[in-house]
Coordinates of C-alpha atoms in Angstrom, one line a residue:
Chain A
M6 CA -2.3 4.7 4.7
T7 CA -3.4 5.7 1.2
Q8 CA -4.6 9.1 2.3
L9 CA -4.8 10.9 -1.0
A10 CA -6.7 14.1 -0.2
T11 CA -4.5 16.5 1.6
P12 CA -6.5 17.3 4.7
T13 CA -5.8 21.0 4.4
T14 CA -9.1 21.4 2.6
P15 CA -12.0 22.4 4.8
E16 CA -13.3 19.3 6.5
V17 CA -16.7 17.9 5.9
K18 CA -18.2 16.9 9.2
V19 CA -17.9 13.1 9.9
A20 CA -19.7 11.3 12.6
T21 CA -16.9 9.5 14.3
R22 CA -17.1 8.0 17.8
R23 CA -14.5 8.9 20.2
T24 CA -13.5 5.5 21.6
S25 CA -10.2 6.0 23.4
I26 CA -9.4 3.5 26.2
P27 CA -10.9 5.1 29.2
E28 CA -9.3 5.6 32.6
G29 CA -10.9 6.0 36.1
L30 CA -13.5 4.4 38.2
W31 CA -16.4 5.6 36.2
L32 CA -16.7 6.3 32.5
R33 CA -19.1 7.7 30.0
C34 CA -20.2 5.4 27.2
P35 CA -19.6 7.1 23.9
T36 CA -22.7 5.7 22.4
C37 CA -25.5 6.0 25.0
E38 CA -23.5 8.7 26.9
K39 CA -24.6 7.1 30.2
T40 CA -22.1 7.1 33.0
I41 CA -21.2 3.5 33.8
F42 CA -19.2 1.8 36.5
R43 CA -15.9 0.7 34.9
K44 CA -15.7 -2.6 36.7
R45 CA -19.1 -3.5 35.5
M46 CA -18.3 -2.7 32.0
E47 CA -15.1 -4.8 32.3
A48 CA -16.9 -7.7 33.8
N49 CA -19.2 -7.5 30.8
Q50 CA -16.2 -8.2 28.3
H51 CA -15.8 -4.5 27.9
V52 CA -19.3 -4.1 26.5
C53 CA -21.5 -1.2 27.8
P54 CA -24.1 -2.9 30.1
E55 CA -26.6 -0.2 29.0
C56 CA -26.3 -0.1 25.2
E57 CA -24.1 -2.9 24.1
H58 CA -21.4 -0.5 22.8
H59 CA -18.3 -2.6 22.3
F60 CA -15.3 -0.9 23.8
R61 CA -12.0 -1.3 22.2
I62 CA -9.8 -3.8 23.9
G63 CA -6.1 -4.8 23.8
A64 CA -4.7 -8.1 22.5
L65 CA -4.2 -9.7 25.9
E66 CA -7.8 -9.0 27.0
R67 CA -8.9 -10.4 23.6
V68 CA -6.9 -13.6 24.1
A69 CA -8.3 -14.0 27.6
Q70 CA -11.9 -13.7 26.3
L71 CA -11.5 -16.2 23.5
T72 CA -9.3 -18.9 24.8
D73 CA -9.8 -21.6 27.5
P74 CA -8.2 -20.6 30.8
D75 CA -4.4 -21.1 30.9
S76 CA -4.4 -22.7 27.4
F77 CA -2.8 -19.8 25.6
E78 CA 0.8 -20.6 24.7
P79 CA 2.5 -17.4 23.2
L80 CA 4.7 -17.8 20.1
F81 CA 7.1 -15.6 18.2
T82 CA 7.5 -13.3 21.2
E83 CA 11.2 -12.7 20.5
L84 CA 10.6 -10.3 17.6
R85 CA 11.1 -6.6 18.1
C86 CA 10.8 -3.5 16.0
A87 CA 14.2 -2.7 14.4
D88 CA 13.4 0.7 13.0
P89 CA 14.9 -0.3 9.6
L90 CA 14.6 3.1 8.0
N91 CA 15.8 5.1 11.0
F92 CA 12.6 7.1 10.7
T93 CA 12.1 10.4 12.3
D94 CA 9.0 12.6 12.1
L95 CA 8.4 15.1 14.8
K96 CA 9.7 12.4 17.1
P97 CA 12.2 9.5 16.3
Y98 CA 10.3 6.2 15.7
N99 CA 12.4 4.3 18.1
E100 CA 11.5 6.7 20.8
R101 CA 7.8 6.4 19.9
I102 CA 8.2 2.6 20.2
K103 CA 9.9 2.9 23.6
A104 CA 7.1 5.2 24.8
E105 CA 4.5 2.8 23.5
C106 CA 6.2 -0.1 25.2
A107 CA 6.3 1.8 28.5
R108 CA 2.7 3.0 28.2
T109 CA 1.2 -0.3 27.2
G110 CA 3.5 -2.9 28.8
R111 CA 3.5 -4.6 25.4
D112 CA 6.3 -4.8 22.9
E113 CA 4.4 -4.7 19.6
A114 CA 1.0 -4.4 18.2
V115 CA 0.3 -8.1 18.1
A116 CA 0.0 -11.2 20.2
A117 CA 0.0 -14.7 18.8
G118 CA 0.1 -18.2 20.1
R119 CA -1.5 -21.6 20.2
A120 CA -4.6 -22.1 22.3
F121 CA -7.7 -24.0 22.9
I122 CA -10.9 -22.4 22.1
K123 CA -13.7 -24.3 23.8
G124 CA -11.5 -27.3 23.7
R125 CA -10.5 -26.9 20.0
P126 CA -6.8 -26.5 19.4
S127 CA -6.2 -23.3 17.4
M128 CA -3.7 -20.8 16.2
L129 CA -4.7 -17.4 17.4
C130 CA -3.3 -14.1 16.4
C131 CA -4.6 -10.9 17.8
L132 CA -3.6 -7.3 16.7
D133 CA -3.3 -4.9 19.5
L134 CA -4.9 -1.5 19.0
T135 CA -3.5 0.0 22.1
F136 CA 0.0 -0.2 20.6
M137 CA 0.6 2.3 17.8
M138 CA -3.0 2.0 16.6
G139 CA -2.4 -1.7 15.8
S140 CA -0.5 -0.6 12.8
M141 CA 1.4 -3.2 10.8
G142 CA 5.1 -2.9 10.4
S143 CA 7.7 -5.6 9.9
V144 CA 7.1 -7.3 13.3
V145 CA 3.3 -7.5 12.9
G146 CA 3.7 -8.7 9.4
E147 CA 6.2 -11.3 10.4
V148 CA 4.1 -12.5 13.4
V149 CA 1.0 -12.8 11.2
T150 CA 2.9 -14.6 8.5
R151 CA 4.5 -17.0 11.0
S152 CA 1.1 -17.6 12.5
I153 CA -0.3 -18.5 9.1
E154 CA 2.6 -20.8 8.4
H155 CA 2.4 -22.4 11.8
A156 CA -1.4 -23.1 11.3
A157 CA -0.6 -24.6 7.9
E158 CA 2.2 -26.8 9.2
R159 CA 0.2 -28.2 12.2
D160 CA -3.2 -28.3 10.6
L161 CA -4.6 -25.9 13.1
P162 CA -7.5 -23.6 12.4
L163 CA -6.2 -20.0 12.2
I164 CA -8.1 -17.1 13.9
I165 CA -6.8 -13.6 13.4
V166 CA -8.5 -10.8 15.3
S167 CA -7.9 -7.5 13.5
C168 CA -8.0 -4.0 14.7
S169 CA -5.7 -1.6 13.0
G170 CA -5.3 1.8 11.4
G171 CA -3.4 0.1 8.6
A172 CA 0.2 -0.2 7.5
R173 CA 2.7 1.5 9.7
M174 CA 4.1 4.6 8.0
Q175 CA 7.3 4.6 9.9
E176 CA 8.5 1.4 8.1
S177 CA 7.2 2.7 4.7
G178 CA 7.7 0.3 1.9
L179 CA 8.6 -2.6 4.2
S180 CA 5.1 -2.2 5.9
L181 CA 3.6 -2.2 2.5
M182 CA 5.3 -5.4 1.6
Q183 CA 3.8 -7.1 4.7
M184 CA 0.5 -6.9 2.9
A185 CA 1.8 -9.0 0.1
K186 CA 3.7 -11.3 2.5
T187 CA 0.7 -12.1 4.7
S188 CA -1.7 -12.5 1.8
A189 CA 0.7 -14.8 -0.1
A190 CA 1.1 -16.8 3.1
L191 CA -2.7 -17.2 3.2
A192 CA -2.6 -18.5 -0.4
R193 CA -0.4 -21.3 0.8
L194 CA -2.7 -22.0 3.8
D195 CA -5.6 -22.0 1.4
D196 CA -3.8 -24.5 -0.9
A197 CA -3.1 -26.7 2.1
G198 CA -6.9 -26.7 2.8
G199 CA -6.5 -24.8 6.1
L200 CA -9.3 -22.8 7.7
F201 CA -8.9 -19.1 8.3
I202 CA -11.5 -17.3 10.4
S203 CA -11.0 -13.5 10.2
V204 CA -12.5 -11.5 13.0
L205 CA -12.9 -7.8 12.2
T206 CA -13.1 -5.4 15.2
D207 CA -13.3 -1.7 15.6
P208 CA -11.5 -0.4 13.6
T209 CA -10.0 -2.5 10.7
T210 CA -8.8 -0.3 7.9
G211 CA -6.0 0.5 5.4
G212 CA -3.3 -2.0 4.7
V213 CA -4.6 -4.6 7.2
S214 CA -8.2 -4.7 5.8
A215 CA -6.7 -4.6 2.3
S216 CA -4.6 -7.7 3.0
F217 CA -5.2 -10.6 5.4
A218 CA -8.2 -9.3 7.3
M219 CA -10.5 -9.4 4.3
L220 CA -9.2 -12.9 3.2
G221 CA -11.0 -15.1 5.8
D222 CA -12.7 -18.2 4.6
V223 CA -15.3 -17.0 7.1
I224 CA -15.3 -13.4 8.1
L225 CA -16.9 -12.4 11.5
A226 CA -17.3 -8.8 12.6
E227 CA -18.1 -7.2 15.9
P228 CA -21.2 -4.9 16.1
K229 CA -20.7 -1.4 14.8
A230 CA -17.0 -2.1 14.0
L231 CA -15.6 0.4 11.4
I232 CA -14.3 -1.6 8.6
G233 CA -13.0 -0.2 5.3
F234 CA -10.1 0.7 3.1
A235 CA -9.8 4.5 3.4
G236 CA -10.7 6.2 6.6
P237 CA -14.1 8.1 6.8
R238 CA -12.4 11.5 6.9
V239 CA -10.4 10.9 3.8
I240 CA -13.5 9.7 1.9
A241 CA -15.6 12.7 3.2
N242 CA -12.8 15.0 1.9
T243 CA -12.8 13.2 -1.5
I244 CA -16.5 13.3 -2.2
R245 CA -17.1 16.5 -0.3
Q246 CA -20.4 15.5 1.3
E247 CA -21.6 13.8 4.5
L248 CA -21.3 10.1 4.6
P249 CA -24.5 8.0 5.0
E250 CA -25.6 6.8 8.4
G251 CA -23.8 3.6 9.3
F252 CA -21.3 3.7 6.4
Q253 CA -18.3 1.4 6.8
R254 CA -20.0 -0.1 9.9
A255 CA -20.1 -3.9 10.4
E256 CA -23.9 -4.0 9.8
S257 CA -23.7 -2.2 6.5
L258 CA -20.9 -4.4 5.4
L259 CA -23.1 -7.4 6.2
E260 CA -25.9 -5.9 4.2
G261 CA -23.4 -5.3 1.3
G262 CA -22.3 -8.9 1.4
M263 CA -18.8 -8.1 2.6
V264 CA -18.8 -10.1 5.9
D265 CA -20.5 -13.4 6.9
R266 CA -21.8 -12.6 10.3
V267 CA -21.9 -9.8 12.8
V268 CA -21.3 -11.3 16.2
H269 CA -21.7 -9.9 19.6
R270 CA -18.5 -10.1 21.7
R271 CA -20.2 -12.5 24.3
D272 CA -20.9 -15.0 21.5
L273 CA -17.6 -14.7 19.6
R274 CA -15.9 -17.6 21.3
N275 CA -19.0 -19.9 20.7
E276 CA -19.3 -18.8 17.1
I277 CA -15.6 -19.4 16.4
A278 CA -15.8 -22.9 17.8
R279 CA -19.0 -23.5 15.8
V280 CA -17.3 -22.5 12.5
I281 CA -14.2 -24.7 13.4
D282 CA -16.6 -27.7 13.9
Y283 CA -18.0 -27.1 10.5
A284 CA -14.9 -26.2 8.5
G285 CA -11.9 -27.2 10.5
K286 CA -9.9 -30.4 9.9
Chain B
M9 CA 13.7 21.0 -25.3
S10 CA 11.7 22.8 -22.6
T11 CA 8.2 21.8 -21.5
T12 CA 5.3 24.0 -20.8
Y13 CA 4.9 22.7 -17.3
Q14 CA 7.8 24.0 -15.2
L15 CA 9.3 22.3 -12.2
E16 CA 10.6 24.6 -9.6
F17 CA 14.0 23.0 -9.3
E18 CA 14.5 23.5 -13.1
R19 CA 14.7 27.3 -12.6
P20 CA 18.5 27.5 -13.4
L21 CA 17.7 25.8 -16.7
R22 CA 15.0 28.3 -17.7
E23 CA 17.5 31.2 -17.4
M24 CA 19.8 29.4 -19.8
E25 CA 16.9 28.6 -22.1
R26 CA 16.1 32.3 -22.3
Q27 CA 19.6 33.2 -23.1
M28 CA 19.7 30.6 -25.8
E29 CA 16.5 31.9 -27.3
V30 CA 18.0 35.4 -27.5
I31 CA 21.0 34.1 -29.3
E32 CA 19.0 32.0 -31.6
A33 CA 16.9 35.0 -32.5
E34 CA 20.1 37.0 -33.0
I35 CA 21.5 34.4 -35.3
A36 CA 18.3 34.2 -37.2
A37 CA 18.3 38.0 -37.7
V38 CA 21.9 38.3 -38.7
S39 CA 21.9 35.2 -41.0
R40 CA 19.5 36.9 -43.4
D41 CA 22.5 38.8 -44.6
D42 CA 24.5 36.2 -46.6
N43 CA 27.9 37.8 -45.7
A44 CA 27.3 38.0 -42.0
D45 CA 29.7 36.1 -39.7
V46 CA 27.6 34.1 -37.2
S47 CA 30.5 31.9 -35.9
K48 CA 30.6 33.8 -32.7
P49 CA 27.0 33.5 -31.6
V50 CA 26.9 29.9 -32.9
I51 CA 29.9 29.0 -30.7
E52 CA 28.3 30.9 -27.8
L53 CA 25.1 28.9 -28.4
E54 CA 26.9 25.6 -28.5
R55 CA 28.7 26.5 -25.2
L56 CA 25.3 27.3 -23.6
R57 CA 23.8 24.1 -24.9
D58 CA 26.6 22.1 -23.4
K59 CA 26.2 24.0 -20.2
W60 CA 22.4 23.4 -20.2
R61 CA 22.9 19.7 -20.7
D62 CA 25.5 19.5 -17.9
E63 CA 23.2 21.4 -15.7
L64 CA 20.2 19.2 -16.6
D65 CA 22.3 16.1 -15.7
R66 CA 23.5 17.7 -12.5
L67 CA 19.9 18.5 -11.4
Y68 CA 18.5 15.2 -12.2
S69 CA 21.3 13.2 -10.6
N70 CA 20.7 15.1 -7.4
L71 CA 16.9 15.2 -7.1
T72 CA 15.6 15.4 -3.6
P73 CA 12.9 12.8 -2.8
W74 CA 10.3 15.4 -2.9
D75 CA 11.4 16.6 -6.3
T76 CA 11.4 13.0 -7.5
V77 CA 7.7 12.8 -6.6
R78 CA 7.2 16.0 -8.6
V79 CA 8.9 14.4 -11.6
A80 CA 7.0 11.3 -11.2
R81 CA 3.8 13.4 -11.4
H82 CA 4.9 15.5 -14.3
P83 CA 1.9 16.0 -16.6
R84 CA 4.0 15.1 -19.7
R85 CA 5.4 12.0 -18.1
P86 CA 4.6 8.9 -20.3
Q87 CA 1.7 6.8 -19.0
T88 CA 0.7 3.2 -19.4
R89 CA -1.1 3.7 -22.7
D90 CA 2.0 5.7 -24.1
Y91 CA 4.3 2.9 -23.2
I92 CA 1.9 0.3 -24.7
G93 CA 2.1 2.3 -28.0
M94 CA 5.9 2.6 -27.9
I95 CA 6.9 -0.8 -26.7
F96 CA 4.3 -3.3 -27.9
K97 CA 2.6 -4.3 -31.1
D98 CA -1.0 -5.3 -31.8
F99 CA -2.5 -4.4 -28.5
C100 CA -5.8 -6.1 -28.0
E101 CA -7.6 -4.3 -25.2
L102 CA -9.9 -6.4 -22.9
H103 CA -12.5 -4.6 -20.9
G104 CA -14.6 -5.2 -17.8
D105 CA -14.7 -7.3 -14.6
R106 CA -17.9 -9.2 -15.6
R107 CA -19.4 -8.2 -12.3
Y108 CA -19.9 -4.5 -12.1
G109 CA -18.2 -2.5 -14.8
D110 CA -15.1 -1.4 -16.7
D111 CA -12.7 0.8 -14.8
P112 CA -10.6 2.9 -17.2
A113 CA -8.1 3.6 -14.4
I114 CA -6.7 0.1 -15.1
V115 CA -6.0 -0.9 -18.7
T116 CA -5.7 -4.7 -19.5
G117 CA -5.2 -6.5 -22.8
F118 CA -3.1 -8.8 -24.9
A119 CA 0.0 -7.5 -26.8
R120 CA 3.2 -8.6 -28.4
L121 CA 6.6 -7.7 -26.9
G122 CA 8.7 -8.4 -29.9
S123 CA 7.9 -12.1 -30.4
I124 CA 6.5 -12.7 -26.9
K125 CA 2.8 -12.7 -26.6
C126 CA 1.8 -11.4 -23.2
L127 CA -0.9 -9.8 -21.1
I128 CA -0.5 -6.1 -20.0
V129 CA -2.1 -4.7 -16.9
G130 CA -1.5 -1.0 -16.0
H131 CA -2.9 1.9 -14.1
H132 CA -3.7 4.8 -16.4
K133 CA -4.1 8.4 -15.2
G134 CA -5.3 10.0 -18.4
R135 CA -4.0 13.0 -20.3
T136 CA -6.9 15.3 -21.2
T137 CA -9.2 16.6 -18.5
R138 CA -12.1 14.4 -19.6
E139 CA -9.8 11.3 -19.6
K140 CA -8.3 12.2 -16.2
L141 CA -11.7 12.5 -14.7
A142 CA -12.9 9.2 -16.2
C143 CA -9.7 7.5 -14.8
H144 CA -10.0 9.3 -11.5
F145 CA -6.4 10.4 -12.1
G146 CA -5.2 6.8 -11.9
C147 CA -7.1 5.9 -8.8
A148 CA -8.7 2.5 -9.4
H149 CA -12.0 1.3 -8.0
P150 CA -12.5 -2.4 -7.0
E151 CA -13.9 -3.3 -10.4
G152 CA -10.5 -2.2 -11.8
Y153 CA -8.6 -4.6 -9.5
R154 CA -11.1 -7.3 -10.2
K155 CA -10.7 -6.7 -13.9
A156 CA -7.0 -6.9 -13.6
L157 CA -7.2 -10.2 -11.7
S158 CA -9.6 -11.8 -14.1
K159 CA -7.5 -11.0 -17.1
M160 CA -4.3 -12.2 -15.2
Q161 CA -6.1 -15.5 -14.6
L162 CA -6.8 -15.7 -18.2
A163 CA -3.1 -15.1 -19.0
E164 CA -2.3 -18.0 -16.6
K165 CA -4.8 -20.3 -18.3
F166 CA -3.3 -19.7 -21.7
G167 CA 0.3 -19.6 -20.5
L168 CA 1.0 -15.9 -21.3
P169 CA 3.4 -14.0 -19.1
I170 CA 2.0 -10.8 -17.4
I171 CA 3.5 -7.3 -17.6
T172 CA 2.1 -4.7 -15.2
F173 CA 2.7 -1.0 -15.2
V174 CA 2.2 0.8 -11.9
D175 CA 1.2 4.4 -11.9
T176 CA -1.2 5.4 -9.2
P177 CA -1.5 7.9 -6.3
G178 CA -3.5 5.2 -4.5
A179 CA -6.7 3.2 -4.8
Y180 CA -9.8 5.5 -5.0
P181 CA -11.0 6.5 -1.6
G182 CA -14.7 7.0 -2.2
L183 CA -18.2 5.9 -1.3
G184 CA -18.8 3.4 -4.1
A185 CA -15.3 2.1 -3.9
E186 CA -15.8 1.2 -0.3
Q187 CA -19.3 -0.2 -0.7
R188 CA -18.1 -2.5 -3.5
G189 CA -15.2 -3.7 -1.4
Q190 CA -12.0 -1.8 -2.2
A191 CA -10.1 -3.5 0.6
E192 CA -11.3 -7.0 -0.4
A193 CA -10.6 -6.4 -4.1
I194 CA -6.9 -5.4 -3.3
A195 CA -6.5 -8.2 -0.7
V196 CA -7.7 -10.8 -3.2
N197 CA -5.4 -9.6 -5.9
L198 CA -2.4 -9.8 -3.5
R199 CA -3.3 -13.4 -2.5
E200 CA -4.1 -14.6 -6.1
M201 CA -1.3 -13.0 -7.8
S202 CA 1.1 -14.7 -5.4
R203 CA 0.1 -18.1 -6.7
L204 CA -0.5 -17.4 -10.5
K205 CA 1.5 -20.0 -12.4
T206 CA 2.8 -17.7 -15.0
P207 CA 5.7 -15.1 -15.0
I208 CA 4.7 -11.7 -13.7
V209 CA 7.0 -8.6 -14.1
S210 CA 6.1 -5.1 -13.0
V211 CA 7.5 -1.6 -13.6
V212 CA 6.6 1.3 -11.4
I213 CA 6.6 4.0 -14.1
G214 CA 5.4 7.0 -12.2
E215 CA 3.7 6.8 -8.8
G216 CA 3.6 3.7 -6.7
G217 CA 1.0 4.8 -4.2
S218 CA 0.4 2.2 -1.4
G219 CA -1.9 -0.7 -1.6
G220 CA -3.4 0.6 -4.8
A221 CA 0.0 0.1 -6.4
L222 CA 0.8 -3.2 -4.8
G223 CA -2.6 -4.6 -6.0
I224 CA -1.1 -5.2 -9.4
A225 CA 2.5 -5.6 -8.3
V226 CA 2.9 -9.0 -6.5
S227 CA 5.4 -10.1 -9.2
D228 CA 8.4 -12.2 -9.8
K229 CA 10.5 -9.2 -10.7
V230 CA 9.7 -5.6 -9.9
A231 CA 11.6 -2.5 -11.3
M232 CA 11.1 1.2 -10.9
L233 CA 11.9 3.9 -13.4
E234 CA 14.7 6.0 -11.9
H235 CA 12.4 8.9 -11.0
A236 CA 9.4 7.0 -9.9
W237 CA 8.3 6.7 -6.3
Y238 CA 6.9 3.8 -4.3
S239 CA 5.8 3.9 -0.7
V240 CA 3.2 3.1 1.8
I241 CA 1.7 6.6 1.7
S242 CA 2.2 9.8 -0.3
P243 CA 4.5 12.4 1.3
E244 CA 1.6 14.8 1.7
G245 CA -0.6 12.1 3.4
C246 CA 2.3 11.2 5.7
A247 CA 3.1 14.8 6.5
A248 CA -0.5 15.5 7.3
I249 CA -0.7 12.8 9.8
L250 CA 2.8 12.6 11.3
W251 CA 3.9 16.2 10.9
K252 CA 0.3 17.4 11.6
K253 CA 0.3 19.6 8.5
A254 CA 1.1 19.1 4.8
N255 CA 3.2 21.9 3.5
E256 CA 6.3 22.3 1.5
E257 CA 8.7 21.8 4.3
N258 CA 6.9 18.9 5.9
N259 CA 6.3 17.2 2.5
N260 CA 10.0 17.4 1.9
A261 CA 10.9 15.8 5.2
A262 CA 8.2 13.1 4.8
A263 CA 9.5 12.3 1.3
V264 CA 13.0 11.8 2.7
A265 CA 11.8 9.8 5.7
L266 CA 9.6 7.5 3.6
N267 CA 12.5 6.1 1.5
L268 CA 10.4 6.3 -1.5
T269 CA 12.8 6.7 -4.4
A270 CA 14.0 3.9 -6.7
A271 CA 17.4 3.9 -5.0
N272 CA 15.9 3.6 -1.5
N273 CA 13.5 0.8 -2.6
L274 CA 16.3 -1.1 -4.3
R275 CA 18.5 -1.0 -1.2
L276 CA 15.5 -2.3 0.9
G277 CA 15.0 -5.2 -1.5
I278 CA 11.5 -4.1 -2.3
I279 CA 12.4 -3.8 -6.0
D280 CA 14.9 -5.7 -8.1
E281 CA 16.1 -3.0 -10.3
S282 CA 16.1 0.7 -11.0
I283 CA 15.7 1.5 -14.7
P284 CA 17.7 4.6 -15.7
E285 CA 15.7 7.4 -17.3
P286 CA 17.0 9.6 -20.2
P287 CA 18.6 12.9 -19.1
G288 CA 16.1 15.2 -17.6
G289 CA 13.4 12.5 -17.0
A290 CA 11.2 10.3 -19.0
H291 CA 9.0 13.2 -20.0
R292 CA 11.9 14.7 -22.0
D293 CA 12.5 11.7 -24.1
P294 CA 9.6 9.1 -23.9
E295 CA 11.0 6.9 -26.6
A296 CA 14.3 6.5 -24.8
A297 CA 12.5 5.6 -21.6
A298 CA 10.3 3.2 -23.5
E299 CA 13.4 1.6 -25.0
S300 CA 15.0 1.0 -21.5
I301 CA 11.8 -0.5 -20.3
R302 CA 11.4 -2.7 -23.3
K303 CA 15.0 -4.1 -22.8
W304 CA 14.4 -4.8 -19.2
L305 CA 11.0 -6.5 -19.8
T306 CA 12.5 -8.7 -22.6
E307 CA 15.5 -9.8 -20.5
R308 CA 13.4 -10.5 -17.4
L309 CA 10.8 -12.5 -19.3
R310 CA 13.5 -14.4 -21.1
D311 CA 15.1 -15.4 -17.6
L312 CA 11.6 -16.3 -16.2
K313 CA 10.8 -18.5 -19.2
R314 CA 13.4 -20.9 -18.1
I315 CA 11.6 -21.6 -14.8
K316 CA 8.8 -24.1 -14.7
P317 CA 5.5 -22.2 -14.3
A318 CA 4.5 -24.6 -11.4
N319 CA 7.7 -23.4 -9.5
L320 CA 7.0 -19.7 -9.9
P321 CA 4.6 -19.3 -6.9
G322 CA 7.0 -20.8 -4.5
R323 CA 9.8 -18.5 -5.7
R324 CA 7.5 -15.5 -5.7
Y325 CA 6.5 -16.3 -2.1
Q326 CA 10.1 -16.4 -1.0
R327 CA 10.8 -13.1 -2.7
F328 CA 8.1 -11.4 -0.5
R329 CA 8.5 -13.6 2.5
K330 CA 11.9 -12.3 3.3
L331 CA 10.9 -8.6 3.2
G332 CA 10.7 -6.8 6.5
E333 CA 13.2 -6.3 9.2
C334 CA 12.9 -7.3 12.8
S335 CA 15.3 -7.5 15.6
Q336 CA 15.2 -10.5 18.0
V337 CA 15.5 -10.7 21.7
E338 CA 18.2 -13.2 22.2
S339 CA 18.2 -14.6 25.8
E340 CA 15.2 -16.6 27.1
Q341 CA 15.5 -14.7 30.4
E342 CA 14.9 -11.5 28.5
V343 CA 11.9 -12.8 26.8
A344 CA 10.6 -14.0 30.1
A345 CA 11.2 -10.7 31.7
V346 CA 9.4 -8.9 29.0
E347 CA 6.5 -11.3 29.1
T348 CA 6.0 -11.0 32.9
A349 CA 6.2 -7.2 32.5
G350 CA 3.6 -7.4 29.8

């Protein structure tokens, strides 16, 4: 969202990593460019065994990595996209959704539920980048909001793992309103003294970063995750120059004081548990 | 009557304006002779004026969404500072976010709306080239959003209601803006506005571009001027991504699909009211537009004054809480089936 510059202007070169979810037995790491054995990478929590590149993962994989075995209890799974605007671009929105469901086996860009994280009862909500770029429409906004409310009602620490291109254009103003809705819900959680740990993963941008994702009491980020409001291409087109090395990456946000910790995926579960011990009820 | 900046869809009006000018010149030329009979051209002129007015009404009551965006961006369209001058008395501008700087793209200050003391917050685009550049054409930086919030918290402290004017293509997408936490600044505004214990009313007066607009519009009551737009993304931005290319045709289609007009947003419950503009848009008669806004603001603030400030956040939360539309899978078997498939 919020792309201002019309990208018809000649593009300034931006260093972006291609990080689509790979297929096949072997794959090439986009960072070190080494050919790695897929199974080895997957067994390593989808982190490159050679260079520590964090591959993008779906919500279910994230849930599996963070929660104690068999402890995840899914919630709000009955919600589905309603295509409230009857939106059609080059393809009707409802067809896009159907195609995404078929391709990913998921039904929206979010998975939420109660779980134990190293024995600590928690409310966990993970956005799913594999489904329409993790974009936030009515369903994602509603699930995030219900997760926040649920955490507040049950005095559970709330963990939201974000990865998203931003608000979903196909639901226009209603997507925009999810930003206000989720942020307002967090105000109430805050008033109730609840803990919110926001985990930012690659990429967290647009309407998601400009709402709940940046509102964590504690904000953790995965290494090299792209985090920002506008996308790098839009910015490059606005300022008409190359962006500095590492711009909008987790490490530079840490340096700039925008996140609390940059945490390797293998340590994420421990770190979350540690923060819960300090700040949870 | 006419403006120097011309909108394409107003072409039929320009032809009539030319004809009227010819007749006016004719009348002027003939009327130098005291005995000349000018009744015929005067009648003709009156007829043309009526026709022009009808045509203006017709055009503006049938604007396409993309033309609405064009009207909302009209260079003569009144901006926040114009409305401040026309609607309020004794504007006392307050500057700076106390952390980094003073963003001219967001104007804040105390003012009086009739007898009501209030705080004004508004995006400002700028009129002259110099002013436009300083304001980044109404695209605010984090310091702008932080200034807005700190003044709003001041208003809460002193029990002043808050009036915000939304008019931005979007928050500024630049290097410094990102480094200083554009996303965080907007996010914090959304959270904090939702729990301010003082009435907040907002009017989208021109462009309501995405998060940058919402960053000062988490309010008890939100209105849009009839020809303003409010959406998650601009039609060009949307066309460039979903239609792969921003051009006249795609922008048109995107503007329709985005449901960005006041009427659309009213239907979706995103705004509470659409404030009618004078014939031919706010830029043709800024005073009339200002008067409509003044009336709306006064009425809404009068209503909100009756509510205990402590109860406002709860009501505001419910206002936004209900927005969004999902369908539900009814039967448990179906949920189970979907889950096992997933």
